[in-house]
């Protein structure tokens, strides 16, 4: 099953025999607070217009728990996450399509969580809301409660496992190259990267239109970064959101990968953990 879906295919599925549940996960990582500006309001954006039938999901409150030593977007409490998914109408036997404002990071976080906890049929709308050519709706639906119960599976890394994977497999750093090299660090307390990790900005997985590159091009990109058939691959970013987008890109290329959810925000909070700087992985 492909991990992404085009807007045209989604339009067909919505009038088909098994229409998917739609989740709107609009979210932005911005410096609004530092600039004194109001932060992005995903719910307000949703209420101003969303795909017909879509239910809003709050990344900060439903796809993550409170920031702390485990990072800026730790895993959510699974009971709370399950309640949120059932409220949105998610059932284990019903397809799910997730979208956001176009960047794809927040939608990928929802996709990864649902897949990691056992949902068999989840896809991300390629290009997000801007790719949708149909009408939008402003009414808030009240879907029938779903039956999905999250059960954690494989594919999750902690800090120690990520460090080990950087030595034994391929650990990809999905942040911007300048953050990887330690030239700037706008959010976390220490600049640099996990020793042994390879710089692989997730922004390079999409074209100018914000849609994923073709699977063959993605595969070639990851092969150029050292990922081969059978490689064990892990991904991290700042807080486990853009890294989920890279895991999604790897899945689209037919390459399974694991996610270090705590990512750099957790790693850099411990002064005893080593930090590498510069373009060299070590």
CSV table of C-alpha atoms in Angstrom, one decimal:
chain,number,residue,atom,x,y,z
A,1,UNK,CA,0.0,0.0,0.0
A,2,UNK,CA,1.3,3.4,-0.9
A,3,UNK,CA,1.8,5.8,2.0
A,4,UNK,CA,0.7,8.8,0.1
A,5,UNK,CA,-2.4,9.7,-2.0
A,6,UNK,CA,-3.0,12.3,-4.7
A,7,UNK,CA,-5.8,14.7,-4.5
A,8,UNK,CA,-7.4,13.2,-7.6
A,9,UNK,CA,-7.3,9.7,-6.1
A,10,UNK,CA,-8.7,11.0,-2.8
A,11,UNK,CA,-11.6,12.6,-4.6
A,12,UNK,CA,-12.4,9.2,-6.2
A,13,UNK,CA,-12.1,7.4,-2.9
A,14,UNK,CA,-14.4,9.8,-1.1
A,15,UNK,CA,-17.3,8.8,-3.4
A,16,UNK,CA,-16.3,5.1,-3.5
A,17,UNK,CA,-17.5,2.1,-1.6
A,18,UNK,CA,-15.0,2.6,1.3
A,19,UNK,CA,-14.5,6.4,1.8
A,20,UNK,CA,-11.7,7.2,4.2
A,21,UNK,CA,-11.9,9.1,7.4
A,22,UNK,CA,-10.3,12.5,6.9
A,23,UNK,CA,-8.0,14.1,9.5
A,24,UNK,CA,-7.0,17.7,9.3
A,25,UNK,CA,-3.7,18.2,11.2
A,26,UNK,CA,-2.8,21.8,10.3
A,27,UNK,CA,0.2,23.0,12.4
A,28,UNK,CA,3.2,25.1,12.0
A,29,UNK,CA,6.5,25.4,13.8
A,30,UNK,CA,7.1,29.1,13.9
A,31,UNK,CA,9.1,31.7,15.8
A,32,UNK,CA,5.9,33.7,16.4
A,33,UNK,CA,6.3,33.7,20.2
A,34,UNK,CA,9.9,35.1,20.0
A,35,UNK,CA,8.7,37.7,17.6
A,36,UNK,CA,5.8,38.7,19.8
A,37,UNK,CA,3.3,37.5,17.2
A,38,UNK,CA,0.3,35.2,17.9
A,39,UNK,CA,1.2,31.6,17.2
A,40,UNK,CA,-0.4,29.8,14.3
A,41,UNK,CA,-3.9,28.6,15.1
A,42,UNK,CA,-4.6,25.3,13.4
A,43,UNK,CA,-8.2,25.1,14.6
A,44,UNK,CA,-9.0,28.5,13.4
A,45,UNK,CA,-7.6,27.6,10.0
A,46,UNK,CA,-9.6,24.4,10.0
A,47,UNK,CA,-12.8,26.3,10.9
A,48,UNK,CA,-12.2,28.8,8.1
A,49,UNK,CA,-12.3,25.9,5.5
A,50,UNK,CA,-11.5,22.2,5.4
A,51,UNK,CA,-12.1,19.2,3.3
A,52,UNK,CA,-15.7,18.1,3.6
A,53,UNK,CA,-16.1,15.7,6.5
A,54,UNK,CA,-12.6,16.2,7.9
A,55,UNK,CA,-12.1,16.3,11.6
A,56,UNK,CA,-9.5,18.6,13.2
A,57,UNK,CA,-6.7,16.9,15.2
A,58,UNK,CA,-4.4,19.0,17.4
A,59,UNK,CA,-0.8,18.0,17.1
A,60,UNK,CA,0.3,19.6,20.3
A,61,UNK,CA,-2.5,18.1,22.4
A,62,UNK,CA,-3.4,14.9,20.7
A,63,UNK,CA,-0.3,13.7,18.8
A,64,UNK,CA,2.2,14.7,21.5
A,65,UNK,CA,2.4,15.0,25.3
A,66,UNK,CA,3.8,18.0,27.2
A,67,UNK,CA,7.3,19.1,26.4
A,68,UNK,CA,10.0,18.1,28.9
A,69,UNK,CA,13.1,16.0,29.2
A,70,UNK,CA,11.8,13.6,26.6
A,71,UNK,CA,11.7,16.4,24.0
A,72,UNK,CA,9.4,19.1,22.6
A,73,UNK,CA,6.9,16.6,21.1
A,74,UNK,CA,7.1,13.4,23.1
A,75,UNK,CA,4.8,10.5,22.4
A,76,UNK,CA,1.2,11.2,23.5
A,77,UNK,CA,-0.4,9.1,26.2
A,78,UNK,CA,-1.7,6.3,24.1
A,79,UNK,CA,-5.1,6.2,25.9
A,80,UNK,CA,-5.5,9.9,25.2
A,81,UNK,CA,-4.4,9.4,21.6
A,82,UNK,CA,-6.9,6.5,21.2
A,83,UNK,CA,-9.7,8.6,22.5
A,84,UNK,CA,-8.9,11.4,20.1
A,85,UNK,CA,-8.7,9.0,17.1
A,86,UNK,CA,-12.0,7.3,18.0
A,87,UNK,CA,-13.6,10.8,18.5
A,88,UNK,CA,-12.5,11.6,14.9
A,89,UNK,CA,-14.2,8.4,13.7
A,90,UNK,CA,-11.1,6.3,13.2
A,91,UNK,CA,-11.8,2.5,13.2
A,92,UNK,CA,-9.3,-0.2,12.5
A,93,UNK,CA,-11.2,-1.4,9.4
A,94,UNK,CA,-11.7,2.0,7.8
A,95,UNK,CA,-9.1,3.8,5.6
A,96,UNK,CA,-7.7,7.1,6.9
A,97,UNK,CA,-6.3,10.0,5.0
A,98,UNK,CA,-4.4,12.7,6.8
A,99,UNK,CA,-3.6,16.2,5.5
A,100,UNK,CA,-2.2,19.5,6.7
A,101,UNK,CA,-1.5,22.9,5.3
A,102,UNK,CA,0.9,21.6,2.6
A,103,UNK,CA,4.2,21.2,4.4
A,104,UNK,CA,3.4,17.6,5.2
A,105,UNK,CA,5.2,17.4,8.6
A,106,UNK,CA,2.2,17.4,10.8
A,107,UNK,CA,0.3,15.0,8.6
A,108,UNK,CA,3.2,12.6,8.6
A,109,UNK,CA,3.3,12.7,12.4
A,110,UNK,CA,-0.3,11.5,12.5
A,111,UNK,CA,0.4,8.9,9.8
A,112,UNK,CA,3.4,7.6,11.7
A,113,UNK,CA,1.5,7.4,15.0
A,114,UNK,CA,-1.4,5.6,13.5
A,115,UNK,CA,0.8,3.1,11.7
A,116,UNK,CA,3.1,2.6,14.7
A,117,UNK,CA,0.0,1.8,16.9
A,118,UNK,CA,-1.4,-0.7,14.4
A,119,UNK,CA,-3.7,1.0,11.9
A,120,UNK,CA,-3.4,-0.9,8.7
A,121,UNK,CA,-4.5,1.7,6.1
A,122,UNK,CA,-3.3,5.3,6.5
A,123,UNK,CA,-2.1,7.7,3.8
A,124,UNK,CA,-1.0,11.3,3.6
A,125,UNK,CA,-2.5,13.7,1.1
A,126,UNK,CA,0.4,14.6,-1.2
A,127,UNK,CA,0.7,18.4,-1.2
A,128,UNK,CA,-1.8,18.8,1.6
A,129,UNK,CA,-4.7,21.2,1.5
A,130,UNK,CA,-3.3,23.3,-1.4
A,131,UNK,CA,-3.5,20.3,-3.7
A,132,UNK,CA,-7.2,19.9,-3.2
A,133,UNK,CA,-9.2,21.3,-6.1
A,134,UNK,CA,-12.7,20.6,-4.7
A,135,UNK,CA,-14.9,22.7,-2.5
A,136,UNK,CA,-14.1,23.3,1.2
A,137,UNK,CA,-16.5,23.2,4.1
A,138,UNK,CA,-16.8,25.3,7.3
A,139,UNK,CA,-19.2,23.0,9.2
A,140,UNK,CA,-17.8,20.9,12.0
A,141,UNK,CA,-18.8,17.2,11.5
A,142,UNK,CA,-19.8,14.9,14.3
A,143,UNK,CA,-18.7,11.5,13.1
A,144,UNK,CA,-19.8,8.2,14.6
A,145,UNK,CA,-17.2,7.1,17.2
A,146,UNK,CA,-14.6,4.8,15.8
A,147,UNK,CA,-13.3,1.6,17.4
A,148,UNK,CA,-9.5,2.0,16.9
A,149,UNK,CA,-7.5,1.0,20.0
A,150,UNK,CA,-3.7,1.8,19.6
A,151,UNK,CA,-1.3,-1.0,20.2
A,152,UNK,CA,2.4,0.0,20.0
A,153,UNK,CA,4.5,-1.9,17.5
A,154,UNK,CA,8.1,-1.8,16.2
A,155,UNK,CA,9.8,1.2,14.7
A,156,UNK,CA,10.5,3.4,17.7
A,157,UNK,CA,13.9,4.5,18.8
A,158,UNK,CA,15.1,6.0,22.1
A,159,UNK,CA,18.3,8.0,22.5
A,160,UNK,CA,20.5,4.9,23.2
A,161,UNK,CA,19.1,3.0,20.2
A,162,UNK,CA,19.6,6.0,18.0
A,163,UNK,CA,23.2,6.3,19.1
A,164,UNK,CA,23.8,2.6,18.4
A,165,UNK,CA,22.1,2.8,15.0
A,166,UNK,CA,24.4,5.7,14.0
A,167,UNK,CA,27.3,3.2,14.4
A,168,UNK,CA,25.7,0.0,13.1
A,169,UNK,CA,23.3,1.2,10.4
A,170,UNK,CA,22.2,4.6,8.9
A,171,UNK,CA,20.9,7.4,11.1
A,172,UNK,CA,19.5,10.3,9.1
A,173,UNK,CA,19.2,13.8,10.5
A,174,UNK,CA,16.1,15.4,8.8
A,175,UNK,CA,16.8,19.0,10.0
A,176,UNK,CA,18.2,21.8,7.8
A,177,UNK,CA,21.9,21.4,7.0
A,178,UNK,CA,23.0,24.4,9.0
A,179,UNK,CA,21.4,23.0,12.2
A,180,UNK,CA,23.1,19.7,11.5
A,181,UNK,CA,26.5,21.3,11.1
A,182,UNK,CA,25.9,23.3,14.3
A,183,UNK,CA,26.1,26.7,12.6
A,184,UNK,CA,22.8,27.8,14.0
A,185,UNK,CA,20.4,26.5,16.6
A,186,UNK,CA,17.2,28.6,16.9
A,187,UNK,CA,15.3,26.3,19.3
A,188,UNK,CA,17.4,23.8,21.3
A,189,UNK,CA,20.1,24.4,23.9
A,190,UNK,CA,23.0,22.9,22.0
A,191,UNK,CA,24.0,23.1,18.3
A,192,UNK,CA,25.2,20.1,16.3
A,193,UNK,CA,24.2,16.5,15.6
A,194,UNK,CA,24.3,13.0,17.0
A,195,UNK,CA,27.8,11.6,16.2
A,196,UNK,CA,27.6,9.3,13.2
A,197,UNK,CA,24.3,10.7,11.9
A,198,UNK,CA,24.1,11.7,8.2
A,199,UNK,CA,22.6,15.0,7.1
A,200,UNK,CA,19.4,14.4,5.1
A,201,UNK,CA,17.1,17.5,5.2
A,202,UNK,CA,13.5,16.4,4.7
A,203,UNK,CA,12.9,19.5,2.6
A,204,UNK,CA,14.9,17.7,-0.2
A,205,UNK,CA,12.3,15.0,-0.4
A,206,UNK,CA,9.7,17.2,-2.1
A,207,UNK,CA,9.7,19.4,-5.2
A,208,UNK,CA,8.9,23.1,-5.6
A,209,UNK,CA,5.2,22.3,-5.4
A,210,UNK,CA,5.6,20.7,-2.0
A,211,UNK,CA,4.7,17.2,-3.3
A,212,UNK,CA,7.0,14.2,-2.9
A,213,UNK,CA,9.5,13.4,-5.5
A,214,UNK,CA,8.7,10.2,-7.5
A,215,UNK,CA,9.5,7.0,-5.7
A,216,UNK,CA,12.5,6.3,-7.9
A,217,UNK,CA,14.1,9.6,-7.2
A,218,UNK,CA,13.5,9.3,-3.5
A,219,UNK,CA,15.1,5.9,-3.5
A,220,UNK,CA,18.1,7.2,-5.4
A,221,UNK,CA,18.4,10.0,-2.9
A,222,UNK,CA,18.5,7.7,0.0
A,223,UNK,CA,20.9,5.3,-1.6
A,224,UNK,CA,23.2,8.2,-2.1
A,225,UNK,CA,23.0,8.8,1.6
A,226,UNK,CA,24.1,5.2,2.3
A,227,UNK,CA,20.8,3.5,2.6
A,228,UNK,CA,20.8,0.1,0.8
A,229,UNK,CA,18.3,-2.7,0.5
A,230,UNK,CA,18.2,-4.3,4.0
A,231,UNK,CA,19.8,-1.4,5.8
A,232,UNK,CA,18.5,-0.6,9.2
A,233,UNK,CA,17.5,3.1,9.0
A,234,UNK,CA,16.6,5.6,11.7
A,235,UNK,CA,15.5,9.2,11.4
A,236,UNK,CA,15.5,12.1,13.9
A,237,UNK,CA,14.9,15.9,13.6
A,238,UNK,CA,14.3,18.6,16.2
A,239,UNK,CA,11.3,17.1,17.9
A,240,UNK,CA,10.0,14.1,16.0
A,241,UNK,CA,7.8,15.9,13.5
A,242,UNK,CA,9.8,16.6,10.3
A,243,UNK,CA,11.5,13.3,10.9
A,244,UNK,CA,8.2,11.5,10.5
A,245,UNK,CA,8.0,13.2,7.1
A,246,UNK,CA,11.3,11.6,6.2
A,247,UNK,CA,10.1,8.2,7.4
A,248,UNK,CA,7.1,8.8,5.1
A,249,UNK,CA,9.4,9.6,2.2
A,250,UNK,CA,11.4,6.5,2.9
A,251,UNK,CA,8.2,4.4,3.0
A,252,UNK,CA,7.2,5.9,-0.4
A,253,UNK,CA,10.5,4.8,-1.7
A,254,UNK,CA,9.9,1.3,-0.3
A,255,UNK,CA,12.5,1.6,2.4
A,256,UNK,CA,11.3,1.0,6.0
A,257,UNK,CA,12.7,3.2,8.8
A,258,UNK,CA,12.5,3.8,12.5
A,259,UNK,CA,11.8,7.1,14.2
A,260,UNK,CA,13.6,8.7,17.2
A,261,UNK,CA,10.7,10.7,18.5
A,262,UNK,CA,12.7,12.6,21.2
A,263,UNK,CA,15.1,13.7,18.5
A,264,UNK,CA,17.5,16.6,19.0
A,265,UNK,CA,15.3,18.3,21.6
A,266,UNK,CA,15.7,15.3,23.9
A,267,UNK,CA,19.3,14.4,23.0
A,268,UNK,CA,20.6,18.0,23.5
A,269,UNK,CA,18.9,18.3,26.9
A,270,UNK,CA,21.4,15.9,28.4
A,271,UNK,CA,24.9,17.4,28.8
A,272,UNK,CA,26.4,14.0,29.1
A,273,UNK,CA,25.5,13.0,25.5
A,274,UNK,CA,28.1,13.7,22.9
A,275,UNK,CA,27.6,16.3,20.2
A,276,UNK,CA,29.3,16.5,16.8
A,277,UNK,CA,29.6,19.6,14.7
A,278,UNK,CA,30.5,20.3,11.1
A,279,UNK,CA,29.7,18.5,7.9
A,280,UNK,CA,31.3,15.2,8.9
A,281,UNK,CA,29.0,12.7,10.6
A,282,UNK,CA,31.6,12.0,13.3
